[in-house]
PDB file of C-alpha atoms in Angstrom:
ATOM      1  CA  MET A  10      -5.139   0.265   6.459  1.00 91.00           C
ATOM      2  CA  GLY A  11      -8.864  -0.291   6.842  1.00 94.00           C
ATOM      3  CA  GLU A  12      -8.995  -2.242   3.629  1.00 93.00           C
ATOM      4  CA  ILE A  13      -5.941  -4.405   4.540  1.00 93.00           C
ATOM      5  CA  LEU A  14      -7.022  -5.104   8.096  1.00 93.00           C
ATOM      6  CA  GLY A  15     -10.733  -5.359   7.456  1.00 93.00           C
ATOM      7  CA  GLN A  16     -11.585  -2.540   9.870  1.00 94.00           C
ATOM      8  CA  HIS A  17     -13.426   0.685   9.448  1.00 96.00           C
ATOM      9  CA  PRO A  18     -10.943   3.631   9.042  1.00 95.00           C
ATOM     10  CA  THR A  19     -12.714   5.552  11.880  1.00 96.00           C
ATOM     11  CA  SER A  20     -12.252   2.605  14.292  1.00 96.00           C
ATOM     12  CA  LEU A  21      -8.596   2.396  13.331  1.00 96.00           C
ATOM     13  CA  ALA A  22      -7.946   6.108  13.806  1.00 96.00           C
ATOM     14  CA  ALA A  23      -9.652   6.005  17.299  1.00 97.00           C
ATOM     15  CA  ARG A  24      -7.605   2.966  18.192  1.00 96.00           C
ATOM     16  CA  TRP A  25      -4.311   4.784  17.193  1.00 96.00           C
ATOM     17  CA  ARG A  26      -5.274   7.770  19.244  1.00 96.00           C
ATOM     18  CA  ARG A  27      -5.809   5.597  22.268  1.00 97.00           C
ATOM     19  CA  LEU A  28      -2.384   3.898  21.702  1.00 96.00           C
ATOM     20  CA  GLU A  29      -0.691   7.341  21.423  1.00 95.00           C
ATOM     21  CA  ARG A  30      -2.509   8.792  24.558  1.00 96.00           C
ATOM     22  CA  SER A  31      -1.420   5.690  26.548  1.00 96.00           C
ATOM     23  CA  GLY A  32       2.195   6.077  25.347  1.00 96.00           C
ATOM     24  CA  SER A  33       2.227   2.544  24.064  1.00 97.00           C
ATOM     25  CA  ALA A  34       2.989   3.540  20.515  1.00 96.00           C
ATOM     26  CA  TRP A  35       4.070   6.695  18.757  1.00 96.00           C
ATOM     27  CA  ILE A  36       5.725   7.815  15.470  1.00 95.00           C
ATOM     28  CA  THR A  37       8.933   9.812  15.592  1.00 94.00           C
ATOM     29  CA  ALA A  38      11.871  10.869  13.394  1.00 93.00           C
ATOM     30  CA  HIS A  39      15.501  11.055  14.382  1.00 92.00           C
ATOM     31  CA  PRO A  40      18.925  11.618  12.777  1.00 91.00           C
ATOM     32  CA  LEU A  41      19.730   8.262  11.018  1.00 88.00           C
ATOM     33  CA  GLY A  42      23.363   8.391  12.369  1.00 88.00           C
ATOM     34  CA  HIS A  43      24.964   7.213   9.250  1.00 86.00           C
ATOM     35  CA  PRO A  44      28.731   7.529   9.677  1.00 88.00           C
ATOM     36  CA  ASP A  45      29.114   9.243   6.277  1.00 86.00           C
ATOM     37  CA  GLN A  46      26.736  12.057   7.389  1.00 88.00           C
ATOM     38  CA  MET A  47      27.323  12.478  11.132  1.00 91.00           C
ATOM     39  CA  ALA A  48      29.012  11.005  14.148  1.00 92.00           C
ATOM     40  CA  LEU A  49      27.278   7.933  15.811  1.00 95.00           C
ATOM     41  CA  SER A  50      28.936   6.871  19.076  1.00 96.00           C
ATOM     42  CA  PHE A  51      28.187   4.447  21.978  1.00 97.00           C
ATOM     43  CA  HIS A  52      29.296   5.146  25.413  1.00 97.00           C
ATOM     44  CA  ASP A  53      29.570   2.985  28.587  1.00 97.00           C
ATOM     45  CA  VAL A  54      28.949   5.114  31.813  1.00 97.00           C
ATOM     46  CA  ARG A  55      29.717   4.272  35.436  1.00 97.00           C
ATOM     47  CA  CYS A  56      28.263   6.129  38.465  1.00 96.00           C
ATOM     48  CA  GLN A  57      28.746   6.062  42.164  1.00 95.00           C
ATOM     49  CA  PRO A  58      26.655   3.638  44.087  1.00 93.00           C
ATOM     50  CA  GLY A  59      23.240   4.901  45.134  1.00 94.00           C
ATOM     51  CA  HIS A  60      23.057   7.677  42.459  1.00 96.00           C
ATOM     52  CA  ARG A  61      21.717   5.888  39.497  1.00 95.00           C
ATOM     53  CA  ARG A  62      18.526   7.772  39.185  1.00 95.00           C
ATOM     54  CA  GLN A  63      20.118  11.135  39.603  1.00 96.00           C
ATOM     55  CA  VAL A  64      22.769  10.426  37.036  1.00 97.00           C
ATOM     56  CA  ALA A  65      20.177   8.988  34.561  1.00 96.00           C
ATOM     57  CA  GLU A  66      18.080  12.137  34.774  1.00 96.00           C
ATOM     58  CA  ALA A  67      20.980  14.378  34.203  1.00 97.00           C
ATOM     59  CA  ILE A  68      22.187  12.315  31.282  1.00 97.00           C
ATOM     60  CA  GLY A  69      18.717  12.230  29.699  1.00 96.00           C
ATOM     61  CA  ARG A  70      18.564  16.125  29.688  1.00 95.00           C
ATOM     62  CA  ILE A  71      21.611  16.095  27.136  1.00 95.00           C
ATOM     63  CA  PRO A  72      19.977  16.663  23.745  1.00 93.00           C
ATOM     64  CA  GLU A  73      22.751  14.842  21.840  1.00 93.00           C
ATOM     65  CA  VAL A  74      22.197  11.717  23.977  1.00 95.00           C
ATOM     66  CA  PHE A  75      19.716   9.818  21.701  1.00 94.00           C
ATOM     67  CA  SER A  76      19.128   6.906  24.033  1.00 96.00           C
ATOM     68  CA  VAL A  77      19.938   5.899  27.623  1.00 97.00           C
ATOM     69  CA  GLU A  78      19.912   2.153  28.550  1.00 97.00           C
ATOM     70  CA  GLU A  79      20.429   0.891  32.136  1.00 97.00           C
ATOM     71  CA  CYS A  80      22.304  -2.245  32.803  1.00 95.00           C
ATOM     72  CA  HIS A  81      24.172  -3.966  35.776  1.00 88.00           C
ATOM     73  CA  ARG A  82      27.454  -5.318  34.819  1.00 82.00           C
ATOM     74  CA  ASP A  83      30.779  -3.386  34.051  1.00 87.00           C
ATOM     75  CA  ARG A  84      28.761  -0.270  33.253  1.00 94.00           C
ATOM     76  CA  ASP A  85      25.611   1.387  34.774  1.00 97.00           C
ATOM     77  CA  PHE A  86      24.353   2.826  31.506  1.00 98.00           C
ATOM     78  CA  MET A  87      24.840   2.496  27.773  1.00 98.00           C
ATOM     79  CA  LEU A  88      24.329   5.713  25.797  1.00 98.00           C
ATOM     80  CA  THR A  89      23.762   6.188  22.141  1.00 97.00           C
ATOM     81  CA  VAL A  90      24.945   9.656  21.093  1.00 96.00           C
ATOM     82  CA  ILE A  91      24.329  11.420  17.630  1.00 94.00           C
ATOM     83  CA  SER A  92      26.217  14.523  16.880  1.00 91.00           C
ATOM     84  CA  PRO A  93      27.041  16.488  13.715  1.00 90.00           C
ATOM     85  CA  ASP A  94      30.793  15.388  13.858  1.00 89.00           C
ATOM     86  CA  PRO A  95      33.271  14.081  16.415  1.00 91.00           C
ATOM     87  CA  THR A  96      34.340  17.697  17.280  1.00 92.00           C
ATOM     88  CA  GLN A  97      30.942  18.456  18.506  1.00 90.00           C
ATOM     89  CA  LEU A  98      31.090  15.355  20.562  1.00 92.00           C
ATOM     90  CA  THR A  99      34.312  16.456  22.217  1.00 94.00           C
ATOM     91  CA  GLU A 100      33.436  20.075  22.725  1.00 94.00           C
ATOM     92  CA  ILE A 101      29.773  19.699  23.629  1.00 92.00           C
ATOM     93  CA  VAL A 102      28.867  16.313  24.804  1.00 95.00           C
ATOM     94  CA  TYR A 103      31.874  15.269  26.856  1.00 96.00           C
ATOM     95  CA  PRO A 104      31.913  18.510  29.067  1.00 96.00           C
ATOM     96  CA  GLN A 105      28.297  17.941  29.876  1.00 96.00           C
ATOM     97  CA  LEU A 106      29.016  14.369  30.957  1.00 96.00           C
ATOM     98  CA  GLU A 107      31.914  15.512  33.043  1.00 95.00           C
ATOM     99  CA  ASP A 108      29.782  18.106  34.846  1.00 97.00           C
ATOM    100  CA  ILE A 109      27.352  15.436  36.106  1.00 97.00           C
ATOM    101  CA  ALA A 110      27.614  14.866  39.898  1.00 97.00           C
ATOM    102  CA  HIS A 111      28.292  11.290  40.821  1.00 97.00           C
ATOM    103  CA  LEU A 112      29.266  10.100  37.179  1.00 97.00           C
ATOM    104  CA  SER A 113      32.534   8.408  37.809  1.00 96.00           C
ATOM    105  CA  GLY A 114      33.653   7.494  34.323  1.00 96.00           C
ATOM    106  CA  TYR A 115      32.881   6.737  30.678  1.00 96.00           C
ATOM    107  CA  GLU A 116      34.301   4.937  27.613  1.00 96.00           C
ATOM    108  CA  SER A 117      33.412   5.572  24.010  1.00 96.00           C
ATOM    109  CA  THR A 118      33.324   3.644  20.835  1.00 96.00           C
ATOM    110  CA  PHE A 119      32.290   4.937  17.374  1.00 96.00           C
ATOM    111  CA  CYS A 120      30.085   3.362  14.786  1.00 97.00           C
ATOM    112  CA  THR A 121      31.960   2.676  11.509  1.00 96.00           C
ATOM    113  CA  ARG A 122      28.938   1.114   9.686  1.00 95.00           C
ATOM    114  CA  LEU A 123      25.241   1.073  10.619  1.00 94.00           C
ATOM    115  CA  HIS A 124      23.706  -2.242   9.474  1.00 95.00           C
ATOM    116  CA  ARG A 125      20.229  -2.214  11.014  1.00 93.00           C
ATOM    117  CA  THR A 126      18.243   0.100  13.261  1.00 92.00           C
ATOM    118  CA  ALA A 127      14.854  -0.124  14.999  1.00 90.00           C
ATOM    119  CA  ALA A 128      13.199   1.443  11.922  1.00 87.00           C
ATOM    120  CA  ASN A 129      13.890  -2.016  10.244  1.00 83.00           C
ATOM    121  CA  TRP A 130      12.225  -3.902  13.074  1.00 87.00           C
ATOM    122  CA  GLU A 131       8.767  -5.411  12.552  1.00 85.00           C
ATOM    123  CA  LEU A 132       6.303  -6.580  15.350  1.00 85.00           C
ATOM    124  CA  ASP A 133       5.550  -9.683  13.143  1.00 83.00           C
ATOM    125  CA  ALA A 134       1.821  -9.207  13.942  1.00 88.00           C
ATOM    126  CA  LEU A 135       0.740  -9.168  10.196  1.00 91.00           C
ATOM    127  CA  SER A 136       0.416 -11.853   7.660  1.00 93.00           C
ATOM    128  CA  SER A 137       2.646 -12.170   4.624  1.00 92.00           C
ATOM    129  CA  ALA A 138      -0.258 -11.109   2.455  1.00 94.00           C
ATOM    130  CA  GLN A 139      -1.016  -8.081   4.643  1.00 94.00           C
ATOM    131  CA  ARG A 140       2.633  -7.021   4.574  1.00 92.00           C
ATOM    132  CA  ARG A 141       2.719  -7.228   0.848  1.00 93.00           C
ATOM    133  CA  ALA A 142      -0.374  -5.080   0.544  1.00 94.00           C
ATOM    134  CA  LEU A 143       1.023  -2.466   2.884  1.00 91.00           C
ATOM    135  CA  ARG A 144       4.175  -2.328   0.777  1.00 90.00           C
ATOM    136  CA  ALA A 145       2.208  -2.010  -2.355  1.00 92.00           C
ATOM    137  CA  ALA A 146       0.127   0.782  -0.869  1.00 90.00           C
ATOM    138  CA  ALA A 147       3.196   2.695   0.227  1.00 85.00           C
ATOM    139  CA  GLY A 148       4.719   2.599  -3.211  1.00 84.00           C
ATOM    140  CA  PRO A 149       8.428   1.852  -4.129  1.00 81.00           C
ATOM    141  CA  PRO A 150      10.945   3.034  -1.616  1.00 72.00           C
ATOM    142  CA  SER A 151      13.189   5.993  -2.649  1.00 68.00           C
ATOM    143  CA  ALA A 152      16.534   4.766  -3.856  1.00 63.00           C
ATOM    144  CA  PRO A 153      19.236   5.641  -1.303  1.00 57.00           C
ATOM    145  CA  GLU A 154      22.145   7.975  -2.518  1.00 58.00           C
ATOM    146  CA  ALA A 155      25.325   6.245  -3.317  1.00 57.00           C
ATOM    147  CA  HIS A 156      27.335   8.890  -1.420  1.00 59.00           C
ATOM    148  CA  PRO A 157      24.867  10.703   0.888  1.00 66.00           C
ATOM    149  CA  GLY A 158      25.943  14.244   1.774  1.00 73.00           C
ATOM    150  CA  PRO A 159      25.627  16.061   4.997  1.00 79.00           C
ATOM    151  CA  PRO A 160      22.320  17.227   6.441  1.00 85.00           C
ATOM    152  CA  PRO A 161      20.808  20.342   4.574  1.00 86.00           C
ATOM    153  CA  PRO A 162      20.772  23.659   6.280  1.00 78.00           C
ATOM    154  CA  SER A 163      17.106  23.303   7.221  1.00 82.00           C
ATOM    155  CA  PHE A 164      17.762  19.969   9.007  1.00 89.00           C
ATOM    156  CA  GLY A 165      17.631  21.170  12.647  1.00 91.00           C
ATOM    157  CA  PRO A 166      14.491  23.039  12.869  1.00 92.00           C
ATOM    158  CA  ILE A 167      12.504  20.448  10.824  1.00 93.00           C
ATOM    159  CA  LEU A 168      14.080  17.583  12.914  1.00 92.00           C
ATOM    160  CA  ARG A 169      12.707  19.114  16.165  1.00 92.00           C
ATOM    161  CA  VAL A 170       9.174  19.240  14.793  1.00 94.00           C
ATOM    162  CA  LEU A 171       9.236  15.654  13.320  1.00 95.00           C
ATOM    163  CA  GLY A 172      10.900  14.352  16.431  1.00 93.00           C
ATOM    164  CA  ARG A 173       7.828  15.237  18.386  1.00 94.00           C
ATOM    165  CA  ASP A 174       5.341  14.019  15.706  1.00 95.00           C
ATOM    166  CA  GLY A 175       6.731  11.978  12.805  1.00 94.00           C
ATOM    167  CA  ARG A 176       3.342  12.481  11.014  1.00 94.00           C
ATOM    168  CA  ALA A 177       3.606  16.315  11.026  1.00 95.00           C
ATOM    169  CA  SER A 178       2.504  17.801   7.747  1.00 94.00           C
ATOM    170  CA  ALA A 179       4.262  20.657   5.757  1.00 94.00           C
ATOM    171  CA  ALA A 180       1.655  23.043   7.119  1.00 95.00           C
ATOM    172  CA  GLN A 181       2.488  22.056  10.739  1.00 96.00           C
ATOM    173  CA  VAL A 182       6.235  22.294  10.034  1.00 95.00           C
ATOM    174  CA  ALA A 183       5.586  25.852   8.675  1.00 95.00           C
ATOM    175  CA  GLU A 184       3.598  26.829  11.695  1.00 95.00           C
ATOM    176  CA  ALA A 185       6.199  25.542  14.267  1.00 94.00           C
ATOM    177  CA  THR A 186       9.195  26.911  12.415  1.00 92.00           C
ATOM    178  CA  GLY A 187       7.690  30.216  11.295  1.00 93.00           C
ATOM    179  CA  LEU A 188       8.559  29.525   7.638  1.00 92.00           C
ATOM    180  CA  HIS A 189       6.318  30.381   4.704  1.00 94.00           C
ATOM    181  CA  PRO A 190       4.322  27.296   3.907  1.00 94.00           C
ATOM    182  CA  ALA A 191       5.873  26.935   0.384  1.00 95.00           C
ATOM    183  CA  THR A 192       9.246  27.364   1.886  1.00 94.00           C
ATOM    184  CA  ALA A 193       8.563  24.842   4.517  1.00 94.00           C
ATOM    185  CA  ARG A 194       7.330  22.289   1.890  1.00 94.00           C
ATOM    186  CA  ARG A 195      10.435  22.695  -0.114  1.00 94.00           C
ATOM    187  CA  ARG A 196      12.871  22.433   2.874  1.00 93.00           C
ATOM    188  CA  LEU A 197      10.874  19.462   4.185  1.00 93.00           C
ATOM    189  CA  GLN A 198      11.247  17.713   0.940  1.00 91.00           C
ATOM    190  CA  ARG A 199      14.996  18.552   0.900  1.00 90.00           C
ATOM    191  CA  VAL A 200      15.398  16.910   4.273  1.00 90.00           C
ATOM    192  CA  LEU A 201      13.454  13.854   3.262  1.00 89.00           C
ATOM    193  CA  ASP A 202      15.436  13.350   0.052  1.00 88.00           C
ATOM    194  CA  SER A 203      18.867  13.810   1.871  1.00 87.00           C
ATOM    195  CA  GLY A 204      18.340  10.423   3.642  1.00 85.00           C
ATOM    196  CA  THR A 205      19.459  11.974   6.994  1.00 89.00           C
ATOM    197  CA  LEU A 206      16.236  11.239   8.760  1.00 90.00           C
ATOM    198  CA  SER A 207      14.867   7.974  10.021  1.00 90.00           C
ATOM    199  CA  PHE A 208      11.016   7.490  10.693  1.00 91.00           C
ATOM    200  CA  ARG A 209       9.813   4.788  12.898  1.00 92.00           C
ATOM    201  CA  CYS A 210       6.773   3.785  14.859  1.00 93.00           C
ATOM    202  CA  ASP A 211       8.190   3.212  18.381  1.00 94.00           C
ATOM    203  CA  VAL A 212       6.307   1.024  20.904  1.00 95.00           C
ATOM    204  CA  SER A 213       6.416  -0.004  24.587  1.00 96.00           C
ATOM    205  CA  HIS A 214       8.507  -3.205  24.717  1.00 94.00           C
ATOM    206  CA  ARG A 215       6.323  -4.692  27.557  1.00 94.00           C
ATOM    207  CA  ALA A 216       3.098  -3.892  25.899  1.00 93.00           C
ATOM    208  CA  THR A 217       4.029  -5.744  22.787  1.00 92.00           C
ATOM    209  CA  GLY A 218       5.184  -8.671  24.633  1.00 92.00           C
ATOM    210  CA  TYR A 219       8.985  -8.180  24.634  1.00 93.00           C
ATOM    211  CA  PRO A 220       9.985  -7.723  28.199  1.00 94.00           C
ATOM    212  CA  VAL A 221      13.662  -8.878  27.807  1.00 95.00           C
ATOM    213  CA  MET A 222      16.233  -6.837  26.090  1.00 96.00           C
ATOM    214  CA  CYS A 223      19.805  -7.906  25.409  1.00 96.00           C
ATOM    215  CA  GLN A 224      22.830  -6.472  23.772  1.00 97.00           C
ATOM    216  CA  TRP A 225      25.854  -8.423  22.558  1.00 97.00           C
ATOM    217  CA  PHE A 226      29.490  -7.178  22.003  1.00 97.00           C
ATOM    218  CA  ALA A 227      31.440  -9.428  19.628  1.00 97.00           C
ATOM    219  CA  ARG A 228      34.623  -9.807  17.333  1.00 97.00           C
ATOM    220  CA  LEU A 229      34.060 -10.701  13.727  1.00 96.00           C
ATOM    221  CA  PRO A 230      36.341 -10.403  10.662  1.00 96.00           C
ATOM    222  CA  ALA A 231      35.380  -7.136   8.914  1.00 95.00           C
ATOM    223  CA  ALA A 232      34.601  -8.913   5.629  1.00 96.00           C
ATOM    224  CA  ASP A 233      31.772 -10.928   7.405  1.00 97.00           C
ATOM    225  CA  HIS A 234      29.973  -7.905   8.948  1.00 97.00           C
ATOM    226  CA  ASP A 235      27.322  -7.309   6.266  1.00 96.00           C
ATOM    227  CA  ALA A 236      26.404 -10.952   5.862  1.00 96.00           C
ATOM    228  CA  ALA A 237      26.274 -11.375   9.648  1.00 97.00           C
ATOM    229  CA  ALA A 238      23.796  -8.465   9.944  1.00 96.00           C
ATOM    230  CA  THR A 239      21.616  -9.999   7.337  1.00 95.00           C
ATOM    231  CA  GLU A 240      21.710 -13.484   9.210  1.00 95.00           C
ATOM    232  CA  LEU A 241      20.936 -11.952  12.585  1.00 95.00           C
ATOM    233  CA  ALA A 242      17.945 -10.115  11.131  1.00 92.00           C
ATOM    234  CA  GLY A 243      16.381 -13.423  10.427  1.00 90.00           C
ATOM    235  CA  LEU A 244      16.960 -14.750  13.929  1.00 90.00           C
ATOM    236  CA  GLY A 245      14.936 -12.582  16.044  1.00 82.00           C
ATOM    237  CA  ALA A 246      13.697  -9.073  16.933  1.00 87.00           C
ATOM    238  CA  LEU A 247      16.924  -7.256  15.867  1.00 93.00           C
ATOM    239  CA  ARG A 248      16.771  -3.665  16.999  1.00 94.00           C
ATOM    240  CA  LEU A 249      20.347  -2.474  16.294  1.00 95.00           C
ATOM    241  CA  CYS A 250      23.429  -3.877  14.563  1.00 97.00           C
ATOM    242  CA  ALA A 251      26.510  -1.888  13.960  1.00 97.00           C
ATOM    243  CA  SER A 252      30.247  -2.251  13.273  1.00 98.00           C
ATOM    244  CA  THR A 253      32.262  -0.316  15.813  1.00 97.00           C
ATOM    245  CA  THR A 254      35.692   0.563  17.078  1.00 96.00           C
ATOM    246  CA  GLY A 255      37.056  -0.822  20.362  1.00 90.00           C
ATOM    247  CA  ARG A 256      37.727  -4.030  21.950  1.00 90.00           C
ATOM    248  CA  SER A 257      34.759  -5.559  20.183  1.00 95.00           C
ATOM    249  CA  ASN A 258      34.083  -4.486  16.533  1.00 97.00           C
ATOM    250  CA  PHE A 259      30.488  -5.747  16.122  1.00 98.00           C
ATOM    251  CA  MET A 260      27.489  -5.185  18.432  1.00 97.00           C
ATOM    252  CA  PHE A 261      23.719  -6.030  18.057  1.00 97.00           C
ATOM    253  CA  MET A 262      20.776  -5.648  20.293  1.00 97.00           C
ATOM    254  CA  MET A 263      17.518  -7.722  20.236  1.00 96.00           C
ATOM    255  CA  TRP A 264      14.234  -7.726  22.143  1.00 94.00           C
ATOM    256  CA  HIS A 265      13.067 -11.077  23.499  1.00 94.00           C
ATOM    257  CA  ARG A 266       9.922 -12.667  25.021  1.00 93.00           C
ATOM    258  CA  SER A 267      11.763 -14.521  27.677  1.00 94.00           C
ATOM    259  CA  PRO A 268      15.295 -15.072  29.155  1.00 93.00           C
ATOM    260  CA  THR A 269      15.485 -18.587  27.507  1.00 94.00           C
ATOM    261  CA  ASP A 270      15.494 -16.889  24.185  1.00 94.00           C
ATOM    262  CA  ILE A 271      18.936 -15.409  24.732  1.00 95.00           C
ATOM    263  CA  MET A 272      20.638 -18.832  24.927  1.00 94.00           C
ATOM    264  CA  ALA A 273      18.765 -20.004  21.931  1.00 94.00           C
ATOM    265  CA  LEU A 274      19.756 -17.012  20.007  1.00 95.00           C
ATOM    266  CA  GLU A 275      23.352 -17.485  20.800  1.00 95.00           C
ATOM    267  CA  ARG A 276      23.234 -21.107  19.832  1.00 95.00           C
ATOM    268  CA  ARG A 277      21.719 -20.354  16.428  1.00 95.00           C
ATOM    269  CA  ALA A 278      24.072 -17.446  15.760  1.00 95.00           C
ATOM    270  CA  SER A 279      27.143 -19.736  16.595  1.00 94.00           C
ATOM    271  CA  GLU A 280      25.803 -22.236  14.235  1.00 95.00           C
ATOM    272  CA  ARG A 281      25.198 -19.890  11.265  1.00 95.00           C
ATOM    273  CA  LEU A 282      28.098 -17.529  12.027  1.00 96.00           C
ATOM    274  CA  PRO A 283      30.998 -19.704  13.176  1.00 95.00           C
ATOM    275  CA  ARG A 284      33.478 -16.858  13.159  1.00 96.00           C
ATOM    276  CA  LEU A 285      31.382 -14.757  15.465  1.00 97.00           C
ATOM    277  CA  GLU A 286      33.173 -14.474  18.699  1.00 97.00           C
ATOM    278  CA  ILE A 287      30.783 -13.173  21.406  1.00 96.00           C
ATOM    279  CA  ARG A 288      32.751 -11.272  24.083  1.00 95.00           C
ATOM    280  CA  GLU A 289      30.016 -10.015  26.277  1.00 95.00           C
ATOM    281  CA  THR A 290      26.216 -10.440  26.755  1.00 96.00           C
ATOM    282  CA  VAL A 291      24.391  -7.513  28.605  1.00 96.00           C
ATOM    283  CA  ILE A 292      20.819  -7.467  29.844  1.00 96.00           C
ATOM    284  CA  ILE A 293      19.239  -4.111  29.591  1.00 97.00           C
ATOM    285  CA  SER A 294      16.966  -3.624  32.581  1.00 95.00           C
ATOM    286  CA  ASN A 295      15.425  -0.218  31.777  1.00 95.00           C
ATOM    287  CA  ILE A 296      15.413   2.346  28.966  1.00 96.00           C
ATOM    288  CA  PRO A 297      15.008   5.776  30.623  1.00 96.00           C
ATOM    289  CA  LYS A 298      15.275   7.550  27.166  1.00 97.00           C
ATOM    290  CA  ARG A 299      14.846   6.429  23.578  1.00 95.00           C
ATOM    291  CA  ALA A 300      15.029   8.634  20.468  1.00 93.00           C
ATOM    292  CA  GLY A 301      14.715  11.887  22.575  1.00 93.00           C
ATOM    293  CA  TRP A 302      11.636  10.655  24.580  1.00 96.00           C
ATOM    294  CA  HIS A 303      11.665   9.781  28.242  1.00 96.00           C
ATOM    295  CA  LEU A 304       9.934   6.377  29.035  1.00 97.00           C
ATOM    296  CA  ASP A 305       8.578   4.752  31.994  1.00 96.00           C
ATOM    297  CA  THR A 306       9.755   1.262  33.205  1.00 94.00           C
ATOM    298  CA  ASP A 307       7.461  -0.479  30.812  1.00 95.00           C
ATOM    299  CA  GLY A 308       8.822   1.565  27.894  1.00 95.00           C
ATOM    300  CA  ARG A 309       5.725   3.761  27.542  1.00 97.00           C
ATOM    301  CA  ARG A 310       6.399   7.267  26.250  1.00 96.00           C
ATOM    302  CA  GLN A 311       6.120  10.128  28.760  1.00 95.00           C
ATOM    303  CA  GLU A 312       5.392  13.675  27.880  1.00 89.00           C
ATOM    304  CA  ASP A 313       8.957  14.885  28.302  1.00 90.00           C
ATOM    305  CA  PHE A 314      10.776  15.151  24.945  1.00 93.00           C
ATOM    306  CA  VAL A 315      14.315  16.558  24.816  1.00 93.00           C
ATOM    307  CA  GLU A 316      14.736  18.418  21.517  1.00 86.00           C
ATOM    308  CA  VAL A 317      17.770  17.618  19.325  1.00 78.00           C
ATOM    309  CA  GLY A 318      19.161  19.199  16.330  1.00 65.00           C
ATOM    310  CA  HIS A 319      20.234  22.633  17.742  1.00 74.00           C
ATOM    311  CA  HIS A 320      23.814  22.120  16.473  1.00 76.00           C
ATOM    312  CA  TRP A 321      22.533  21.469  13.011  1.00 78.00           C
ATOM    313  CA  ASP A 322      20.971  24.975  12.694  1.00 74.00           C
TER     314      ASP A 322
END
């Protein structure tokens, strides 16, 4: 990094520590949510007036609830839930939602294909030459398995360590899990090779100049979904794109620098994707929880992390 950015490595390390301490940036790992390996679902939640904060706090304590997004239309919150399978969702997550006081209802849709995630998103702060140099330094990416299998048996304990710190070493995994260092190293490599984990550097949306978050629900012929995801990735800060069940079968979420970007994006999308029928545009006003971490209203990471992965043990 020092060579590529023209900075001393010690200065960069100190800068990174400051970003981490302030909650502006952090590295985490989470279940990828690929439908071939686990159940990825999205839920619209409604609550009784005057109880948003109470309901949000209760929902955020559910480990399987990966993210909580607050909005102000036909739903109060949008949840992303990752569980080992649909049975776990029915037997574990739904009862916890139904036990929350003042939560008045919810509707669910399931991901049938995951096209893009926040791990694919880039801040666009580096030049083309710098990006090429970083990719060269990282080496060639591992080829994804054609038919990925389920998470390996060691998935849960390792996930909980890497969720807190995506840069944790094999030695740190061994210390946290009580495994022998050699065993921890083998199991960590097995988890990494399985393709079940996604690593990403998360950031505060406001600190990086993206205060407006918007999600779209649309209909699109199934044959067009892959091409549409590729096209949308070139139009803006695409954070999520998935094929789903439900009244809409295609959803995507982007970060924006101003509200005017929303209309501009919809215009460009309609020009390039004439068969895309946008059913609803939803502004996300707050993200109380993302990838297991509780956030403040500026999207900065707080100290409260909800461990996931217990049902993969």
